[in-house]
Structures are given as structure tokens and as C-alpha cells.
CSV table of C-alpha atoms in Angstrom, one decimal:
chain,number,residue,atom,x,y,z
A,1333,PRO,CA,35.2,-133.0,183.9
A,1334,ILE,CA,35.2,-130.1,186.2
A,1335,PRO,CA,37.9,-131.0,189.1
A,1336,LEU,CA,35.9,-128.8,191.6
A,1337,PRO,CA,35.6,-131.8,194.1
A,1338,LEU,CA,39.3,-131.4,194.7
A,1339,LEU,CA,39.3,-127.6,195.4
A,1340,SER,CA,38.4,-125.9,198.5
A,1341,LEU,CA,36.7,-122.9,197.9
A,1342,GLN,CA,37.4,-121.2,201.3
A,1343,ILE,CA,40.0,-118.8,202.9
A,1344,PHE,CA,43.7,-120.7,203.6
A,1345,ILE,CA,45.0,-119.5,206.5
A,1346,ASN,CA,47.9,-121.4,208.6
A,1347,ASN,CA,47.4,-124.5,206.8
A,1348,GLU,CA,43.8,-124.6,207.2
A,1349,TRP,CA,40.7,-123.4,205.4
A,1350,HIS,CA,38.4,-121.1,206.9
A,1351,GLU,CA,35.0,-119.6,206.1
A,1352,SER,CA,35.2,-115.6,205.5
A,1353,THR,CA,34.5,-113.6,208.8
A,1354,SER,CA,31.6,-111.7,207.2
A,1355,GLY,CA,29.9,-115.0,205.8
A,1356,LYS,CA,29.8,-113.6,202.5
A,1357,LYS,CA,30.7,-115.4,199.2
A,1358,PHE,CA,31.5,-114.1,195.5
A,1359,PRO,CA,31.0,-116.1,192.3
A,1360,THR,CA,33.5,-116.6,189.8
A,1361,TYR,CA,32.5,-117.0,186.2
A,1362,ASN,CA,33.5,-119.1,183.1
A,1363,PRO,CA,33.9,-116.1,180.4
A,1364,SER,CA,33.6,-118.6,177.8
A,1365,THR,CA,30.1,-119.8,178.5
A,1366,LEU,CA,29.3,-116.8,180.9
A,1367,GLU,CA,28.1,-119.5,183.6
A,1368,LYS,CA,29.0,-119.4,187.1
A,1369,ILE,CA,31.5,-121.7,188.0
A,1370,CYS,CA,31.2,-121.6,191.7
A,1371,ASP,CA,30.9,-119.1,195.1
A,1372,ILE,CA,34.2,-118.3,196.8
A,1373,GLU,CA,34.4,-117.3,200.5
A,1374,GLU,CA,34.8,-113.4,200.4
A,1375,GLY,CA,37.7,-112.4,202.3
A,1376,ASP,CA,37.8,-108.9,203.9
A,1377,LYS,CA,40.0,-107.0,206.4
A,1378,PRO,CA,39.4,-109.2,209.4
A,1379,ASP,CA,40.4,-112.1,207.6
A,1380,VAL,CA,43.3,-110.4,206.3
A,1381,ASP,CA,44.4,-109.7,209.8
A,1382,ASN,CA,44.0,-113.4,210.7
A,1383,ALA,CA,46.2,-114.1,207.5
A,1384,VAL,CA,48.9,-111.5,208.5
A,1385,GLU,CA,48.7,-112.8,212.2
A,1386,ALA,CA,49.8,-116.3,210.8
A,1387,ALA,CA,52.3,-114.9,208.7
A,1388,LYS,CA,53.7,-113.0,211.7
A,1389,ALA,CA,53.8,-115.8,214.2
A,1390,ALA,CA,55.4,-118.3,211.4
A,1391,PHE,CA,58.3,-115.6,211.0
A,1392,GLN,CA,59.2,-115.3,214.7
A,1393,ARG,CA,62.5,-116.3,215.7
A,1394,GLY,CA,62.2,-120.0,216.8
A,1395,ALA,CA,59.4,-121.1,214.6
A,1396,PRO,CA,59.8,-124.1,212.2
A,1397,TRP,CA,60.0,-121.9,209.2
A,1398,ARG,CA,63.0,-119.7,210.7
A,1399,GLN,CA,64.8,-122.7,212.0
A,1400,MET,CA,64.6,-124.4,208.4
A,1401,ASP,CA,67.8,-124.5,206.9
A,1402,ALA,CA,68.3,-122.9,203.3
A,1403,LEU,CA,68.6,-126.3,201.7
A,1404,SER,CA,65.3,-127.6,203.2
A,1405,ARG,CA,63.5,-124.7,201.8
A,1406,GLY,CA,64.7,-125.3,198.7
A,1407,GLN,CA,63.8,-128.9,199.0
A,1408,LEU,CA,60.0,-127.8,199.7
A,1409,LEU,CA,60.0,-125.5,196.3
A,1410,HIS,CA,61.4,-128.6,194.5
A,1411,LYS,CA,58.5,-130.5,195.8
A,1412,LEU,CA,56.2,-127.9,195.0
A,1413,ALA,CA,57.2,-128.0,191.6
A,1414,ASP,CA,56.7,-131.6,191.3
A,1415,LEU,CA,53.3,-131.5,192.3
A,1416,LEU,CA,52.4,-128.8,189.9
A,1417,GLU,CA,53.7,-131.3,187.3
A,1418,ARG,CA,51.6,-134.1,188.7
A,1419,ASP,CA,48.6,-132.0,188.9
A,1420,ARG,CA,49.4,-129.8,185.6
A,1421,ILE,CA,46.1,-131.0,183.8
A,1422,ILE,CA,44.1,-129.8,186.8
A,1423,LEU,CA,45.6,-126.8,187.1
A,1424,ALA,CA,45.6,-125.7,183.3
A,1425,THR,CA,41.6,-126.9,183.2
A,1426,LEU,CA,41.0,-124.6,186.1
A,1427,GLU,CA,43.0,-121.8,184.7
A,1428,THR,CA,41.4,-122.0,181.3
A,1429,MET,CA,37.8,-122.4,183.1
A,1430,ASP,CA,38.3,-119.2,184.9
A,1431,THR,CA,40.5,-117.3,182.4
A,1432,GLY,CA,39.3,-118.1,179.0
A,1433,LYS,CA,42.5,-118.7,177.8
A,1434,PRO,CA,43.3,-121.8,175.4
A,1435,PHE,CA,43.9,-124.9,177.5
A,1436,LEU,CA,46.9,-125.8,175.3
A,1437,GLN,CA,48.7,-122.3,176.1
A,1438,ALA,CA,47.9,-122.8,179.8
A,1439,TYR,CA,49.3,-126.1,180.1
A,1440,PHE,CA,52.4,-125.6,177.6
A,1441,ILE,CA,53.1,-122.0,178.5
A,1442,ASP,CA,51.7,-120.8,182.0
A,1443,LEU,CA,52.5,-124.3,183.7
A,1444,GLU,CA,55.6,-124.6,181.9
A,1445,GLY,CA,56.8,-121.0,183.3
A,1446,CYS,CA,55.5,-122.1,187.0
A,1447,ILE,CA,57.2,-125.2,187.2
A,1448,LYS,CA,60.4,-123.7,186.0
A,1449,THR,CA,60.4,-120.8,188.0
A,1450,LEU,CA,59.9,-122.8,191.1
A,1451,GLN,CA,62.7,-125.0,190.3
A,1452,TYR,CA,65.0,-122.1,189.4
A,1453,TYR,CA,64.5,-120.6,192.8
A,1454,ALA,CA,64.6,-124.1,194.7
A,1455,GLY,CA,68.2,-123.9,193.4
A,1456,TRP,CA,69.0,-120.3,194.8
A,1457,ALA,CA,67.7,-120.9,198.4
A,1458,ASP,CA,71.1,-122.0,199.8
A,1459,LYS,CA,73.3,-119.6,197.4
A,1460,ILE,CA,72.3,-116.5,199.1
A,1461,GLN,CA,75.4,-114.8,200.2
A,1462,GLY,CA,76.8,-111.8,201.6
A,1463,ARG,CA,80.2,-110.4,201.4
A,1464,THR,CA,83.2,-109.2,203.3
A,1465,ILE,CA,84.2,-105.6,203.0
A,1466,PRO,CA,87.8,-104.4,203.8
A,1467,VAL,CA,87.4,-101.1,205.9
A,1468,ASP,CA,89.7,-98.8,207.8
A,1469,GLU,CA,91.5,-99.6,210.8
A,1470,ASN,CA,91.2,-103.2,212.6
A,1471,PHE,CA,87.5,-103.9,211.9
A,1472,VAL,CA,85.9,-106.8,210.4
A,1473,CYS,CA,82.7,-105.9,208.1
A,1474,PHE,CA,80.4,-108.1,206.3
A,1475,THR,CA,76.8,-108.2,205.0
A,1476,ARG,CA,74.0,-110.5,205.5
A,1477,HIS,CA,70.8,-111.1,203.0
A,1478,GLU,CA,68.0,-111.5,205.5
A,1479,PRO,CA,64.5,-112.2,204.6
A,1480,MET,CA,62.2,-109.0,204.7
A,1481,GLY,CA,59.4,-110.7,207.0
A,1482,VAL,CA,55.8,-110.6,206.2
A,1483,CYS,CA,55.0,-110.1,202.2
A,1484,GLY,CA,51.7,-109.1,200.7
A,1485,ALA,CA,51.2,-110.3,197.0
A,1486,ILE,CA,48.2,-109.2,194.9
A,1487,THR,CA,47.9,-111.0,191.5
A,1488,PRO,CA,46.2,-110.1,188.2
A,1489,TRP,CA,43.6,-112.1,186.3
A,1490,ASN,CA,45.4,-112.5,183.0
A,1491,PHE,CA,48.1,-115.0,184.1
A,1492,PRO,CA,46.9,-115.8,187.6
A,1493,LEU,CA,49.0,-118.7,188.4
A,1494,LEU,CA,52.3,-117.9,186.8
A,1495,MET,CA,52.1,-114.4,188.7
A,1496,LEU,CA,51.3,-116.3,191.9
A,1497,ILE,CA,54.3,-118.1,191.5
A,1498,TRP,CA,56.6,-115.4,190.0
A,1499,LYS,CA,56.1,-113.7,193.5
A,1500,MET,CA,55.8,-116.7,195.9
A,1501,ALA,CA,58.8,-118.4,194.6
A,1502,PRO,CA,61.6,-115.9,195.3
A,1503,ALA,CA,59.7,-114.8,198.7
A,1504,LEU,CA,59.7,-118.4,199.9
A,1505,CYS,CA,63.2,-119.1,198.4
A,1506,CYS,CA,64.7,-116.1,200.8
A,1507,GLY,CA,62.6,-117.3,203.8
A,1508,ASN,CA,59.7,-114.6,204.0
A,1509,THR,CA,56.0,-115.6,204.6
A,1510,LEU,CA,53.0,-114.5,202.4
A,1511,VAL,CA,49.6,-113.3,202.4
A,1512,ILE,CA,48.1,-113.5,198.9
A,1513,LYS,CA,45.2,-112.0,197.6
A,1514,PRO,CA,44.5,-113.3,193.9
A,1515,ALA,CA,42.1,-111.4,191.5
A,1516,GLU,CA,38.7,-111.7,192.1
A,1517,GLN,CA,37.8,-112.8,188.6
A,1518,THR,CA,40.3,-115.9,188.6
A,1519,PRO,CA,40.7,-117.3,192.1
A,1520,LEU,CA,40.5,-120.8,191.5
A,1521,THR,CA,44.1,-122.1,190.7
A,1522,SER,CA,45.4,-119.7,193.6
A,1523,LEU,CA,43.0,-121.7,196.0
A,1524,TYR,CA,44.3,-125.3,194.6
A,1525,ILE,CA,48.0,-124.1,195.3
A,1526,GLY,CA,47.1,-123.8,198.8
A,1527,SER,CA,46.1,-127.3,199.2
A,1528,LEU,CA,49.6,-128.2,197.6
A,1529,ILE,CA,51.5,-125.9,200.1
A,1530,LYS,CA,49.9,-128.1,202.8
A,1531,GLU,CA,50.5,-131.3,201.0
A,1532,VAL,CA,54.3,-130.4,200.3
A,1533,GLY,CA,54.7,-129.6,204.1
A,1534,PHE,CA,55.4,-125.9,204.3
A,1535,PRO,CA,54.9,-124.9,208.2
A,1536,PRO,CA,51.5,-123.1,209.0
A,1537,GLY,CA,51.2,-119.7,208.4
A,1538,VAL,CA,54.1,-119.5,205.8
A,1539,VAL,CA,51.9,-119.2,202.6
A,1540,ASN,CA,48.1,-117.5,203.3
A,1541,ILE,CA,45.6,-116.9,200.8
A,1542,VAL,CA,42.8,-114.6,201.1
A,1543,PRO,CA,40.4,-114.4,197.9
A,1544,GLY,CA,38.4,-111.2,197.7
A,1545,TYR,CA,38.1,-107.8,196.1
A,1546,GLY,CA,40.7,-105.0,195.8
A,1547,PRO,CA,38.8,-102.2,197.5
A,1548,THR,CA,38.6,-104.7,200.6
A,1549,ALA,CA,40.6,-107.4,200.7
A,1550,GLY,CA,43.5,-105.8,198.5
A,1551,ALA,CA,43.3,-102.5,200.5
A,1552,ALA,CA,43.8,-104.1,203.9
A,1553,ILE,CA,47.1,-105.5,202.5
A,1554,SER,CA,48.2,-102.5,201.2
A,1555,THR,CA,47.5,-100.4,204.5
A,1556,HIS,CA,48.7,-103.2,206.6
A,1557,HIS,CA,50.9,-102.0,209.3
A,1558,SER,CA,52.5,-105.6,210.0
A,1559,ILE,CA,53.3,-106.3,206.2
A,1560,ASP,CA,56.8,-105.4,205.4
A,1561,LYS,CA,56.6,-105.7,201.6
A,1562,ILE,CA,53.9,-105.8,198.9
A,1563,ALA,CA,54.3,-106.9,195.4
A,1564,PHE,CA,51.7,-105.9,192.8
A,1565,THR,CA,50.7,-107.0,189.4
A,1566,GLY,CA,47.8,-105.0,187.3
A,1567,SER,CA,46.9,-101.6,186.3
A,1568,THR,CA,48.9,-98.5,186.8
A,1569,LYS,CA,45.8,-96.8,188.3
A,1570,VAL,CA,45.4,-99.4,191.2
A,1571,GLY,CA,49.3,-99.5,191.6
A,1572,LYS,CA,49.3,-95.6,192.4
A,1573,LEU,CA,46.7,-96.3,195.0
A,1574,ILE,CA,49.0,-99.2,196.5
A,1575,LYS,CA,52.2,-97.2,196.7
A,1576,GLU,CA,50.1,-94.4,198.3
A,1577,ALA,CA,48.7,-96.7,200.8
A,1578,ALA,CA,52.2,-98.1,201.7
A,1579,SER,CA,53.6,-94.5,202.2
A,1580,LYS,CA,50.4,-93.7,204.4
A,1581,SER,CA,50.8,-96.8,206.6
A,1582,ASN,CA,54.4,-98.2,207.6
A,1583,LEU,CA,56.2,-97.1,204.3
A,1584,LYS,CA,56.5,-101.0,203.5
A,1585,ARG,CA,58.4,-101.7,200.2
A,1586,VAL,CA,56.8,-102.0,197.0
A,1587,THR,CA,57.3,-103.6,193.8
A,1588,LEU,CA,54.9,-102.8,190.9
A,1589,GLU,CA,54.4,-104.5,187.8
A,1590,LEU,CA,51.9,-102.4,185.8
A,1591,GLY,CA,50.7,-101.5,182.3
A,1592,GLY,CA,52.4,-101.1,179.1
A,1593,LYS,CA,52.2,-99.4,175.7
A,1594,ASN,CA,55.2,-101.4,174.3
A,1595,PRO,CA,56.9,-100.7,170.7
A,1596,CYS,CA,57.4,-103.2,168.2
A,1597,ILE,CA,60.1,-101.9,165.8
A,1598,VAL,CA,60.6,-103.4,162.4
A,1599,CYS,CA,63.2,-102.3,160.2
A,1600,ALA,CA,63.6,-102.5,156.5
A,1601,ASP,CA,66.0,-105.2,156.7
A,1602,ALA,CA,64.4,-107.3,159.1
A,1603,ASP,CA,63.4,-111.1,158.4
A,1604,LEU,CA,60.0,-110.0,157.3
A,1605,ASP,CA,58.2,-113.6,158.0
A,1606,LEU,CA,59.8,-113.9,161.5
A,1607,ALA,CA,58.8,-110.2,162.3
A,1608,VAL,CA,55.1,-110.7,161.0
A,1609,GLU,CA,54.8,-113.9,163.0
A,1610,CYS,CA,56.5,-112.4,166.3
A,1611,ALA,CA,54.4,-109.2,166.1
A,1612,HIS,CA,51.5,-111.0,165.3
A,1613,GLN,CA,52.1,-113.8,168.5
A,1614,GLY,CA,53.3,-110.6,170.4
A,1615,VAL,CA,49.9,-108.7,170.7
A,1616,PHE,CA,47.3,-111.2,170.0
A,1617,PHE,CA,48.6,-113.9,172.7
A,1618,ASN,CA,46.6,-114.4,175.8
A,1619,GLN,CA,43.6,-112.4,173.9
A,1620,GLY,CA,45.9,-109.4,173.8
A,1621,GLN,CA,45.5,-109.4,177.7
A,1622,CYS,CA,49.2,-109.0,178.3
A,1623,CYS,CA,51.3,-106.2,179.7
A,1624,THR,CA,53.7,-106.9,177.3
A,1625,ALA,CA,51.6,-106.8,174.1
A,1626,ALA,CA,53.0,-105.6,171.3
A,1627,SER,CA,50.5,-102.9,170.9
A,1628,ARG,CA,52.5,-100.2,169.0
A,1629,VAL,CA,54.1,-101.9,165.8
A,1630,PHE,CA,56.4,-99.5,164.1
A,1631,VAL,CA,57.2,-100.3,160.6
A,1632,GLU,CA,60.0,-98.7,158.3
A,1633,GLU,CA,58.1,-97.1,155.3
A,1634,GLN,CA,59.8,-99.6,152.6
A,1635,ILE,CA,58.3,-102.8,153.7
A,1636,TYR,CA,55.4,-101.3,155.5
A,1637,PRO,CA,52.4,-102.4,152.8
A,1638,GLU,CA,54.0,-105.6,152.5
A,1639,PHE,CA,54.0,-106.0,156.5
A,1640,VAL,CA,50.5,-104.8,156.8
A,1641,LYS,CA,49.1,-107.0,153.9
A,1642,ARG,CA,50.9,-110.5,155.7
A,1643,SER,CA,49.7,-109.2,159.2
A,1644,VAL,CA,46.3,-109.1,158.1
A,1645,GLU,CA,46.7,-112.8,156.3
A,1646,TYR,CA,47.9,-113.9,160.1
A,1647,ALA,CA,44.9,-112.4,161.9
A,1648,LYS,CA,42.1,-113.7,159.4
A,1649,LYS,CA,43.6,-117.1,159.7
A,1650,ARG,CA,43.6,-117.1,163.9
A,1651,LEU,CA,40.9,-119.5,165.1
A,1652,VAL,CA,38.8,-117.7,167.6
A,1653,GLY,CA,36.5,-120.2,169.6
A,1654,ASP,CA,36.2,-122.9,172.5
A,1655,PRO,CA,39.4,-122.7,174.8
A,1656,PHE,CA,39.3,-126.6,175.2
A,1657,ASP,CA,39.5,-126.9,171.2
A,1658,ALA,CA,43.1,-128.1,170.5
A,1659,ARG,CA,42.6,-125.9,167.3
A,1660,THR,CA,41.5,-122.7,169.2
A,1661,GLU,CA,44.4,-119.8,169.3
A,1662,GLN,CA,42.2,-117.1,171.0
A,1663,GLY,CA,39.5,-117.4,173.5
A,1664,PRO,CA,37.2,-115.0,175.1
A,1665,GLN,CA,38.0,-111.8,176.9
A,1666,ILE,CA,38.0,-112.0,180.7
A,1667,ASP,CA,34.8,-110.0,181.6
A,1668,GLN,CA,32.0,-107.7,180.3
A,1669,LYS,CA,34.0,-104.8,181.3
A,1670,GLN,CA,37.0,-105.4,179.6
A,1671,PHE,CA,34.9,-106.5,176.4
A,1672,ASP,CA,33.4,-103.1,176.5
A,1673,LYS,CA,36.3,-101.3,176.5
A,1674,ILE,CA,38.1,-103.0,173.6
A,1675,LEU,CA,35.2,-102.5,171.5
A,1676,GLU,CA,34.8,-98.8,172.4
A,1677,LEU,CA,38.7,-98.3,171.5
A,1678,ILE,CA,38.1,-100.0,168.4
A,1679,GLU,CA,35.5,-97.6,167.7
A,1680,SER,CA,37.7,-94.7,168.4
A,1681,GLY,CA,40.0,-96.0,166.1
A,1682,LYS,CA,37.7,-96.0,163.2
A,1683,LYS,CA,36.5,-92.5,164.2
A,1684,GLU,CA,40.1,-91.0,164.3
A,1685,GLY,CA,40.7,-92.2,160.8
A,1686,ALA,CA,42.8,-95.4,161.2
A,1687,LYS,CA,42.1,-97.7,158.1
A,1688,LEU,CA,40.2,-100.7,159.9
A,1689,GLU,CA,42.2,-103.6,157.8
A,1690,CYS,CA,40.2,-106.9,159.4
A,1691,GLY,CA,38.2,-107.6,162.5
A,1692,GLY,CA,36.7,-104.7,164.6
A,1693,LEU,CA,33.7,-106.7,165.7
A,1694,ALA,CA,32.5,-108.9,168.4
A,1695,ILE,CA,31.8,-112.9,167.5
A,1696,GLU,CA,27.8,-112.0,168.1
A,1697,ASP,CA,26.7,-115.5,169.1
A,1698,ARG,CA,29.6,-116.0,171.2
A,1699,GLY,CA,29.6,-113.7,174.5
A,1700,LEU,CA,33.0,-112.1,175.0
A,1701,PHE,CA,34.8,-113.0,172.1
A,1702,ILE,CA,36.4,-110.2,169.6
A,1703,LYS,CA,37.5,-110.9,166.0
A,1704,PRO,CA,41.6,-110.2,165.8
A,1705,THR,CA,41.7,-106.8,164.5
A,1706,VAL,CA,44.4,-105.0,162.6
A,1707,PHE,CA,44.6,-101.0,162.0
A,1708,SER,CA,46.8,-99.6,159.5
A,1709,ASP,CA,47.5,-95.7,158.9
A,1710,VAL,CA,47.5,-95.3,162.8
A,1711,THR,CA,49.0,-92.1,163.9
A,1712,ASP,CA,50.5,-91.3,167.2
A,1713,ASN,CA,47.8,-89.3,168.6
A,1714,MET,CA,45.2,-91.5,168.3
A,1715,ARG,CA,43.9,-93.3,171.1
A,1716,ILE,CA,44.6,-96.8,169.8
A,1717,ALA,CA,48.2,-95.6,169.7
A,1718,LYS,CA,48.6,-94.1,173.2
A,1719,GLU,CA,46.2,-96.0,175.4
A,1720,GLU,CA,46.6,-99.9,176.7
A,1721,ILE,CA,43.8,-101.7,175.0
A,1722,PHE,CA,44.4,-105.0,176.7
A,1723,GLY,CA,42.7,-106.9,173.7
A,1724,PRO,CA,43.2,-108.4,170.3
A,1725,VAL,CA,43.9,-105.1,168.2
A,1726,GLN,CA,46.8,-104.4,166.5
A,1727,PRO,CA,47.9,-100.9,165.6
A,1728,ILE,CA,50.8,-100.7,162.7
A,1729,MET,CA,52.3,-97.5,162.2
A,1730,LYS,CA,54.9,-96.3,159.8
A,1731,PHE,CA,58.5,-94.7,160.3
A,1732,LYS,CA,61.3,-93.2,158.3
A,1733,SER,CA,64.5,-93.1,160.2
A,1734,ILE,CA,65.9,-94.6,163.4
A,1735,GLU,CA,65.9,-90.9,165.3
A,1736,GLU,CA,62.5,-90.7,164.6
A,1737,VAL,CA,61.0,-93.9,165.8
A,1738,ILE,CA,63.0,-93.7,169.0
A,1739,ARG,CA,61.6,-90.5,169.8
A,1740,ARG,CA,58.1,-91.8,168.9
A,1741,ALA,CA,58.6,-94.9,170.7
A,1742,ASN,CA,59.7,-93.3,173.9
A,1743,SER,CA,56.9,-90.6,173.7
A,1744,THR,CA,54.6,-92.7,176.4
A,1745,GLU,CA,54.1,-92.7,179.9
A,1746,TYR,CA,55.0,-96.3,180.2
A,1747,GLY,CA,58.4,-98.4,179.5
A,1748,LEU,CA,57.9,-101.8,180.4
A,1749,THR,CA,59.1,-103.9,177.0
A,1750,ALA,CA,60.2,-103.1,173.6
A,1751,ALA,CA,61.3,-105.3,170.7
A,1752,VAL,CA,63.3,-104.8,167.4
A,1753,PHE,CA,63.6,-106.5,164.5
A,1754,THR,CA,66.6,-106.0,162.1
A,1755,LYS,CA,69.6,-108.2,160.8
A,1756,ASN,CA,71.9,-105.1,161.4
A,1757,LEU,CA,73.6,-105.5,164.9
A,1758,ASP,CA,74.7,-102.0,165.2
A,1759,ARG,CA,71.2,-100.7,164.6
A,1760,ALA,CA,69.9,-103.5,167.1
A,1761,LEU,CA,72.3,-102.3,169.8
A,1762,THR,CA,71.9,-98.6,169.2
A,1763,LEU,CA,67.9,-99.1,169.4
A,1764,ALA,CA,68.1,-101.3,172.5
A,1765,SER,CA,70.2,-98.6,174.3
A,1766,ALA,CA,68.0,-95.8,172.9
A,1767,LEU,CA,64.6,-97.5,174.1
A,1768,GLN,CA,63.2,-96.5,177.7
A,1769,SER,CA,61.9,-100.1,178.4
A,1770,GLY,CA,62.8,-102.5,181.1
A,1771,THR,CA,63.1,-105.1,178.7
A,1772,VAL,CA,64.3,-105.0,174.7
A,1773,TRP,CA,64.1,-108.1,172.8
A,1774,ILE,CA,65.9,-108.6,169.5
A,1775,ASN,CA,64.3,-110.6,166.6
A,1776,CYS,CA,62.0,-112.1,169.1
A,1777,TYR,CA,59.0,-111.6,171.6
A,1778,ASN,CA,57.9,-112.4,175.0
A,1779,ALA,CA,61.3,-114.2,175.6
A,1780,LEU,CA,60.5,-114.2,179.3
A,1781,HIS,CA,62.7,-116.4,181.7
A,1782,ALA,CA,62.8,-117.1,185.2
A,1783,GLN,CA,66.7,-116.5,185.1
A,1784,ALA,CA,66.1,-112.8,184.2
A,1785,PRO,CA,64.7,-109.9,186.0
A,1786,PHE,CA,61.2,-108.4,184.7
A,1787,GLY,CA,60.1,-104.7,185.0
A,1788,GLY,CA,59.2,-101.4,183.8
A,1789,PHE,CA,60.3,-98.0,183.7
A,1790,LYS,CA,58.2,-94.8,184.2
A,1791,MET,CA,54.4,-95.7,184.6
A,1792,SER,CA,55.1,-99.3,184.2
A,1793,GLY,CA,56.0,-99.8,187.7
A,1794,ASN,CA,58.9,-100.1,190.2
A,1795,GLY,CA,61.4,-102.8,190.9
A,1796,ARG,CA,61.8,-105.9,189.1
A,1797,GLU,CA,60.1,-109.2,189.7
A,1798,LEU,CA,62.2,-112.4,189.2
């Protein structure tokens, strides 16, 4: 059953639920059925202003949040983690309804990541320390780590809850206050978190959630003179707009986690079974809608035919369908715009001479579902080798030498993640050092942990999450 009676569909400010100032609402849809789930209050600049005022008041000296000791902040985060565990089925259900991702993935991967992230930062709250510095003459010098103030967070539609927690947990751990705008396609779990924030006992104004559209509510956060820091996960195009808006307003600090066209390098000595499986999951997980997707697979020429053969076998076996079916591995794309973009890029691969090994089509009677697609004989100048597809498409390329693959892997405007599969430690370390990527995985893929920083180089963003 749909747990909407448990969920407020309004704007969350000062631990209270509000209608939008404009009176407008916007719909959110189930991408599996294309049916409207519900209407949400549409926040705009006046609502963002109200949220920022609440966050500023909560951050004032003498306010309950500022007077709270660090251990107590950590205890609130622990309690929030406990409530996510308690309501794990509800949250996973909402996430699956709103995004189309398989329920078991939402339950075991997304929610698990959220809970562990909250627990990790709950433990850090009372361990943030400065240091003393010996200086010349008879002076005492020490540093103090202090909260930034009011932080804006704009979250994406591919991992709505997990990316919210990635931003919220460290900000609250350090004593900041927050104004959050969830992606307009997927606001439901963020709004549910609002009810849990109040239940846990965070003081009013510490966390505020304003659903709405990017050009209105998102722009209002980016340009606001009373927001001290903004964190955004999403496209490189929008990331540039946010950074520009930050510079033109109050030079607020900016953390950007943007796109990726991530190389996955498979050497001839690799464990082939492991490499094929990891590359498969690396690109097809979450319907291919991952900034970390292994969307450029480079395979050493000696094993190329066998790797392609096994990859096609994996893709053909991948079950696409109802995300609430326990057998389903792949659900629908998020919306018609993304669906059309993916199919257009698939067509470009065919026209530019790549060999379509399997897939390449929509599943005709099911709306936004696309068959898992594998291309071989892909060259670096093809669009599917250069552009972020953000869909279930695996381009497989061939290489001859380590120096060649380093040069080709780095010849992109992105630099988020990379992976290397080899049994040779020297080769693994050489590649890891040479690749211009924020994260390099060795003989694994998508190994993300709350304890490790995450972020990219070049057009994949600035700064680090976690």
C-alpha cells in the first residue's frame, strides 16, 4: 500500500508544514506506471526566504541549536539513524515509487548507506578538534573549527535520499543549519525526512525543506546573500550556473558533485569473471543513472572478444520490469526527457559505426523501460564514448598498451571515478596514480563508504562530499 497518509506534501520550515506562498503545486509521477502519485506544494523565492530566515534564527548565538553541546548533536543524528531503520520499508517504498529503482536496491543499498552515514557523522560530532601551533615570541596560537552557518543543499533525482543524507549529516554534525531543495522529480523521501527531523527533536529552523523547481527555488538558494555555503549534486551545466550565482551574490562556498564519463580499465591478466561482473554492475546499476557509471570500458586487446561475449551474456540475462518485483534488476528511466536522450545516443552509436551487440531499443509496452544495451568496436570520437549517457548503455573499447589507455582514459572533460582490473600490483598502482579521477577502484566498482571522501576533478566538480 502507498504510505502517503503518513507523508506531508507541504513545505517544511521551522519544524512546521506550510503551504506555498504562491498557492501553486506541482505533480510527482511514478516512472514505472507514468501515473501521478500526488501534488506537492511548489516553493519559490519567498518560501526560500522564509526558510533562510528560520535557519538564520536557529544559528544565532543563544539559540537552542548553538547552545547544544557536540555530544547532544551526535545523539540526535544517532536517533535519526534509528528512525530511518524503523521506517526503512516506508522510505524504500517511497523511493521506489518516485524514482523507479528496484525496491530491494533502495532497501539494501540506498537506505543502508543513509543509516551508516548518519551513524558515522553522529560519532564525529564531539571529535572535531583544532590544534595548537608553536609561533615566534611569547604568544599562544590555536585554531578552532567552527560551523559555516546557513547551508543550502540541492539534491538530485537519481539517489534522492542518499544524497540528502550525504549533505545533511556532515552539516548537522558540525553545527550548521540547512535549507534543502530536493529534485522536483523525486521529493517524497526528503519530505518524509522532515517529519523525522521533528520527531527526533532537532530545534525549529535547523532543517528546512523547500520542494520546487531549479530555476525558481534552486536559483533562490544559489543567489541568496544569507546562505553561507551551498552543496549541489547534479549536471555539470547546472553546476556552472550555481557557481556563477554564488560568485555574483555573496561568494558563498560551493561544493559541486557533477557528471562523469568514467573509465573502467580491464587488463589482460585480470580475473575475467570478476571484471565482467563489476563492469556490468558498474554501468547498469540504478538503470545506468549514476554519475559514477562505468560508461567507458577499456579492455586489453588479447581478451577483448571474450570480454564482449561475456558482457553480452550478462546484459541479456538482466531482468527489466516492475521495481517492486523481487526478481527485477532494472526499472524504468526517470522521465521522458531522459528516456528520449538515451535512445537518441543509442541511435548515434549505431550511425557512427559502433557494433550493437544487444539491446538498443525501448521495451515497447512498458513506458520508460530500455533494454540493457552493449556496444563493441567503439572508438573515442563517438558520442557514446564522450557524452554522459546516464542510461543502461555499455560502450566497450579496445586498447593495446598501458600508456595508450592512460592517455585515452584522461582525454575527457570529466574526472569523477575510474576502475582498474589487474592482478599486477605495480600496474594497478601505476594506473591509479596516472588516472585523473577523484576515486580509483582496484578490482571492484562503486565501493563507496561514509568514511572516505568523494568528489571529482575537472568538470566533475569542486570539493568533496563526506
